[in-house]
Amino acid sequence: MNNNQPIHLIAQEVADRTAILTVSFSFMLAMLPHFFHIPLWVTGFTLFALGWRIVQAFGLIREIPRWILVPLVLVGGLSVFAQYWTIVGRDPGLALLTVMTAFKFIESRTLRDILILIFLCYFILATHFLFGQSIPIAIYMLFTVIIITTTLITINQRDNTIPLLPRIRVASRLIALSVPVMLVLFLLVPRIPGPLWGLTKEQRGGITGLSDTMSPGEISDLITSNDVAFRVSFDADIPAQQRLYWRGPVMVRFNGQTWYQLRQERLNGQYQVDKENAVNYTVTLEPHGKKWIFGLDIPIVTPNFSYLSTEFQLTSHKPVNDLQRYSLSSQLNYQIGSQESLEYRLLAEQLPNHNNPQTVALGQQWASQFDSKLDIVNQALKMFREEEYVYTLQPPLLGANASDEFLFNTRRGFCEHYASSFALLMRAAGIPTRIVTGYQGGEINQVGNYLIVRQSDAHAWTEVWLQDRGWVRVDPTAAVSPDRIEKGLDQALNNQFSNFKIGKRHQFLGQLLYNWDNLQHNWNDWILNYDQRKQARFLNQLGLGIRSWGDMVIALVICLVVITGSYWLIAWYRDRPARPPVYEKIIQQLLGKLARKGFIKHPAEHVYEFLERIRLQQHFHDEQLTKIFDAYSRIKYARGYQKEVVIKRFRQMVAEWKAL
Amino acid sequence: MLDQTTPSADSMQKSIISAIDQIKTIIVGKPEQIKLAVCCLLSSGHCLIEDLPGVGKTTLAHALARVFGLHFSRIQFTSDLLPADILGVSIFNPQNQQFKFHPGPVFANCVLADEMNRATPKTQSALLEAMEERQITIDGTTRHLQKPFFVIGTQNPLDQSGTFPLPESQLDRFMMKLKLGYPDQKAERELLAGQNRQLLLQSMQASMSIEQLLILQRSVDALHVSESLLDYVQLLVSKTRDKQLFVYGLSPRAALSLLKAARAWALMDGRDFVEPGDVKAVFNAISSHRLIVAEQHSKSVESLLDMILSQTAIP
């Protein structure tokens, strides 16, 4: 095939087998992660379409005629609609795109169709960012974009004069060359506040995290997840493990089975907290779809997108649907809620009717036994500590009166069992008590010197209200298993279950995992979190006076022109004609002088021929010139004459001749 | 760095010039063709002479063989010539009950293949293959031909009936194609007035030995070629690949031949390097029989080649 054909003629050529196979391969790569995102029938249909077209390329079956195809396309579109009852949105959009691309495969005939398919592959590839923005996805996309580009080169290089490997190399180089452009676009395209993709709640399913209710077994489910909840960088040293109580949803309403959260109201007025020796830190919170955000007890400065509720729960104005980064200041030695309203205190003393009678009886018994409420608290903790209570992730199933069964029968439980039973005991003894859920502790990543808090660090503890002291944190789990609080979960469980914190057990692998997590942390920090605010700060730091959108667009255009311009310059510099050697310049000057005298050398003439011609035709004879031309010919064509000395001598000869 | 057996460039040139001068006394008025023929011999190529009968093809071949001290043989191609007539044949000897190989005329240093186009293609290709391989295989035994091995083929452009002109692809086996043509008035007069050519030939003395010729042939390969000369050769070759001029251009083999012949030409001029003039001198002889003029052109191959030479700037 001739590569010099005009492009519109090439486009009309019938696609050959190579074109079909390579574009099918690219499409499969571009689609692969999406097969988890689209309905099964779409996957099935796509594979069928690909298979059909490939078999057709081998000449085994006929092309599907257009009058069958057109109604089929309609059916395909309607099926997508039937699946979602809309075609707008991320998932229906992707399904529709996939189905239509599959139809395009079936009807593809010419190279023009193949080119369209390749550009569809690029588009489909880009849609992966709607589903995840992690590092592995980014790497996969980079790899695939190189493959698709290789396919594009293959289609345009139809006589296969370039072998596959150099073609991949060319594609990689093209992608590498586009990286600076990508960076400039990333840094300078004006950012829109809020999530770029406008994702709705439906797409947030499957995210693990705490919920706004708590019933036995809920947290121990969560704890098997190794997902990162958030990462924290401290300005100074990381506080001791047992002080790291990350406050989440606070629950005060109890129906005998489940604890519920109240509607959070903004805490008005000042609360007395010392600002001395506050801990400053920055949290990068993974999206969890809920409104609460986490901070150490007790936050004293709140991020501007959130407020502190009356229960001292940090609450965001909007659900956290994107990676959220915020700076906080917390006071670990605090006293709160000494002015708590009677109404709330009564609520925190309520017991459900006819529920857990044994527990309530024990609490009431303690109330009559002890004078001081603090003694009651200590009595309960003493009971947990001294009697045969076991901290375990696999507690037996409990019935309707969960606390009774747990306290007096099974005695095996997880943090929520202890917190819940303890709260119930306290309430029965007339002490206002509430449950606080959140995370406790975290894993220090030495590589980046930050704290990783995982879902497995989820925890539940209690707060009791004491006269003059306000809400005091009491963690019954600490009484049963001090290790849980001081050393973390897997130590407390004596490694009976968890191996997710591999870092603590395997040195090399651990180091690797810490590095990987550090990379993710930075990725979150610098890539995913690059929002309007960060962009403004970055541009400010550049100090180029880029402030408005207009400035950004101008800077963008300038950068793009500079990048493409420098590419052009490099290409030009590489292909520039070689600089003629010195002796050529000297001889050109000499020939110029001869030309002015009327002796013009033809470019196709060798100097001897020229000399011979002017001798014969124009009777010009010059001994010296013969010697000069001889020297020139030797320098240019003989071995070992291109030396500094020889050329110097040559220059002298020419100078002498000119002087005559 | 030259040892005893290697003659200096100067003495090499002298012996070549004396050889050429001797041939000139026999073939008068054709110095260009004589020089090219010697050039072809020095660059271990084979030579094709295409011309009318009686212009001195045979005499040239004889003269070349004589001055270089070569063992000469002549094959007159006829329509009933068989490969065995060229290569040789094994004959059963009843005395010792064995086959004995009787070498054919191809076992010589200088072979004149006269009027090649009169033999059948089978016979032609027997010779052409021997020219390419410089060895022949008969009855499973490979026999090397003599060194140097130099074939002068002739073709008669007239008298086309009952002939098999060599196809272009086979012509490629010949390094050069020469045309002798009629001598000019003065030369013809000299010819007519002079002695009998046969007698003259017999009185010729070898200017060098076969060993010296082989050394010369080897030193051709050692001649220096600079990058800018290679640029020039490539430029010329690429110009012949213009579809507007020729049906197809010069092959890489032709380009190699061009370079080798240019080296031999430089050696004959007593230089130890090649310059564009050398390439120009041999370009026509190397290229003309390998090219076919494109249909839309009415010019001859030679004039198109001249045009390329005069239009290709020396880089």
PDB file of C-alpha atoms in Angstrom, chain A residues 583-584 601-609 629-630 632-642, chain B residues 222-229 232 271-277 280 309-315:
ATOM      1  CA  TYR A 583      37.653  24.046   4.555  1.00  0.00           C
ATOM      2  CA  GLU A 584      34.324  24.169   2.695  1.00  0.00           C
ATOM      3  CA  LYS A 601      31.826  26.607 -10.906  1.00  0.00           C
ATOM      4  CA  HIS A 602      28.798  24.460 -11.535  1.00  0.00           C
ATOM      5  CA  PRO A 603      27.633  22.659  -8.379  1.00  0.00           C
ATOM      6  CA  ALA A 604      27.802  19.290 -10.127  1.00  0.00           C
ATOM      7  CA  GLU A 605      31.401  19.861 -11.116  1.00  0.00           C
ATOM      8  CA  HIS A 606      34.286  18.597  -9.122  1.00  0.00           C
ATOM      9  CA  VAL A 607      36.998  21.233  -8.662  1.00  0.00           C
ATOM     10  CA  TYR A 608      39.319  19.486 -11.160  1.00  0.00           C
ATOM     11  CA  GLU A 609      36.642  19.416 -13.818  1.00  0.00           C
ATOM     12  CA  PHE A 629      42.197  22.366  -5.387  1.00  0.00           C
ATOM     13  CA  ASP A 630      44.427  19.384  -4.948  1.00  0.00           C
ATOM     14  CA  TYR A 632      41.056  20.670  -0.965  1.00  0.00           C
ATOM     15  CA  SER A 633      40.268  17.369  -2.632  1.00  0.00           C
ATOM     16  CA  ARG A 634      42.674  15.555  -0.334  1.00  0.00           C
ATOM     17  CA  ILE A 635      41.202  17.108   2.814  1.00  0.00           C
ATOM     18  CA  LYS A 636      37.722  16.258   1.705  1.00  0.00           C
ATOM     19  CA  TYR A 637      38.192  12.768   0.304  1.00  0.00           C
ATOM     20  CA  ALA A 638      41.471  11.271   1.497  1.00  0.00           C
ATOM     21  CA  ARG A 639      42.240   9.644   4.795  1.00  0.00           C
ATOM     22  CA  GLY A 640      44.136  11.499   7.486  1.00  0.00           C
ATOM     23  CA  TYR A 641      44.071  14.979   6.007  1.00  0.00           C
ATOM     24  CA  GLN A 642      41.345  16.486   8.136  1.00  0.00           C
TER      25      GLN A 642
ATOM     26  CA  ALA B 222      41.573  -1.037   0.528  1.00  0.00           C
ATOM     27  CA  LEU B 223      41.188   2.369  -1.073  1.00  0.00           C
ATOM     28  CA  HIS B 224      39.793   5.027   1.220  1.00  0.00           C
ATOM     29  CA  VAL B 225      36.299   6.354   0.653  1.00  0.00           C
ATOM     30  CA  SER B 226      35.192   9.385   2.641  1.00  0.00           C
ATOM     31  CA  GLU B 227      31.750  10.090   4.047  1.00  0.00           C
ATOM     32  CA  SER B 228      31.089  12.934   1.651  1.00  0.00           C
ATOM     33  CA  LEU B 229      31.892  10.677  -1.280  1.00  0.00           C
ATOM     34  CA  TYR B 232      27.553  11.643  -3.451  1.00  0.00           C
ATOM     35  CA  ARG B 271      45.488   8.147  -5.944  1.00  0.00           C
ATOM     36  CA  ASP B 272      44.842   6.449  -2.629  1.00  0.00           C
ATOM     37  CA  PHE B 273      41.443   8.030  -2.212  1.00  0.00           C
ATOM     38  CA  VAL B 274      38.296   8.292  -4.286  1.00  0.00           C
ATOM     39  CA  GLU B 275      36.932  11.596  -5.457  1.00  0.00           C
ATOM     40  CA  PRO B 276      33.743  12.506  -7.306  1.00  0.00           C
ATOM     41  CA  GLY B 277      35.560  12.531 -10.665  1.00  0.00           C
ATOM     42  CA  LYS B 280      31.539  10.216 -12.657  1.00  0.00           C
ATOM     43  CA  LEU B 309      25.565  13.701 -13.520  1.00  0.00           C
ATOM     44  CA  SER B 310      25.386  17.301 -14.651  1.00  0.00           C
ATOM     45  CA  GLN B 311      22.525  18.116 -12.314  1.00  0.00           C
ATOM     46  CA  THR B 312      23.690  16.420  -9.131  1.00  0.00           C
ATOM     47  CA  ALA B 313      25.527  18.881  -6.956  1.00  0.00           C
ATOM     48  CA  ILE B 314      28.560  17.376  -5.260  1.00  0.00           C
ATOM     49  CA  PRO B 315      27.848  17.428  -1.532  1.00  0.00           C
TER      50      PRO B 315
END
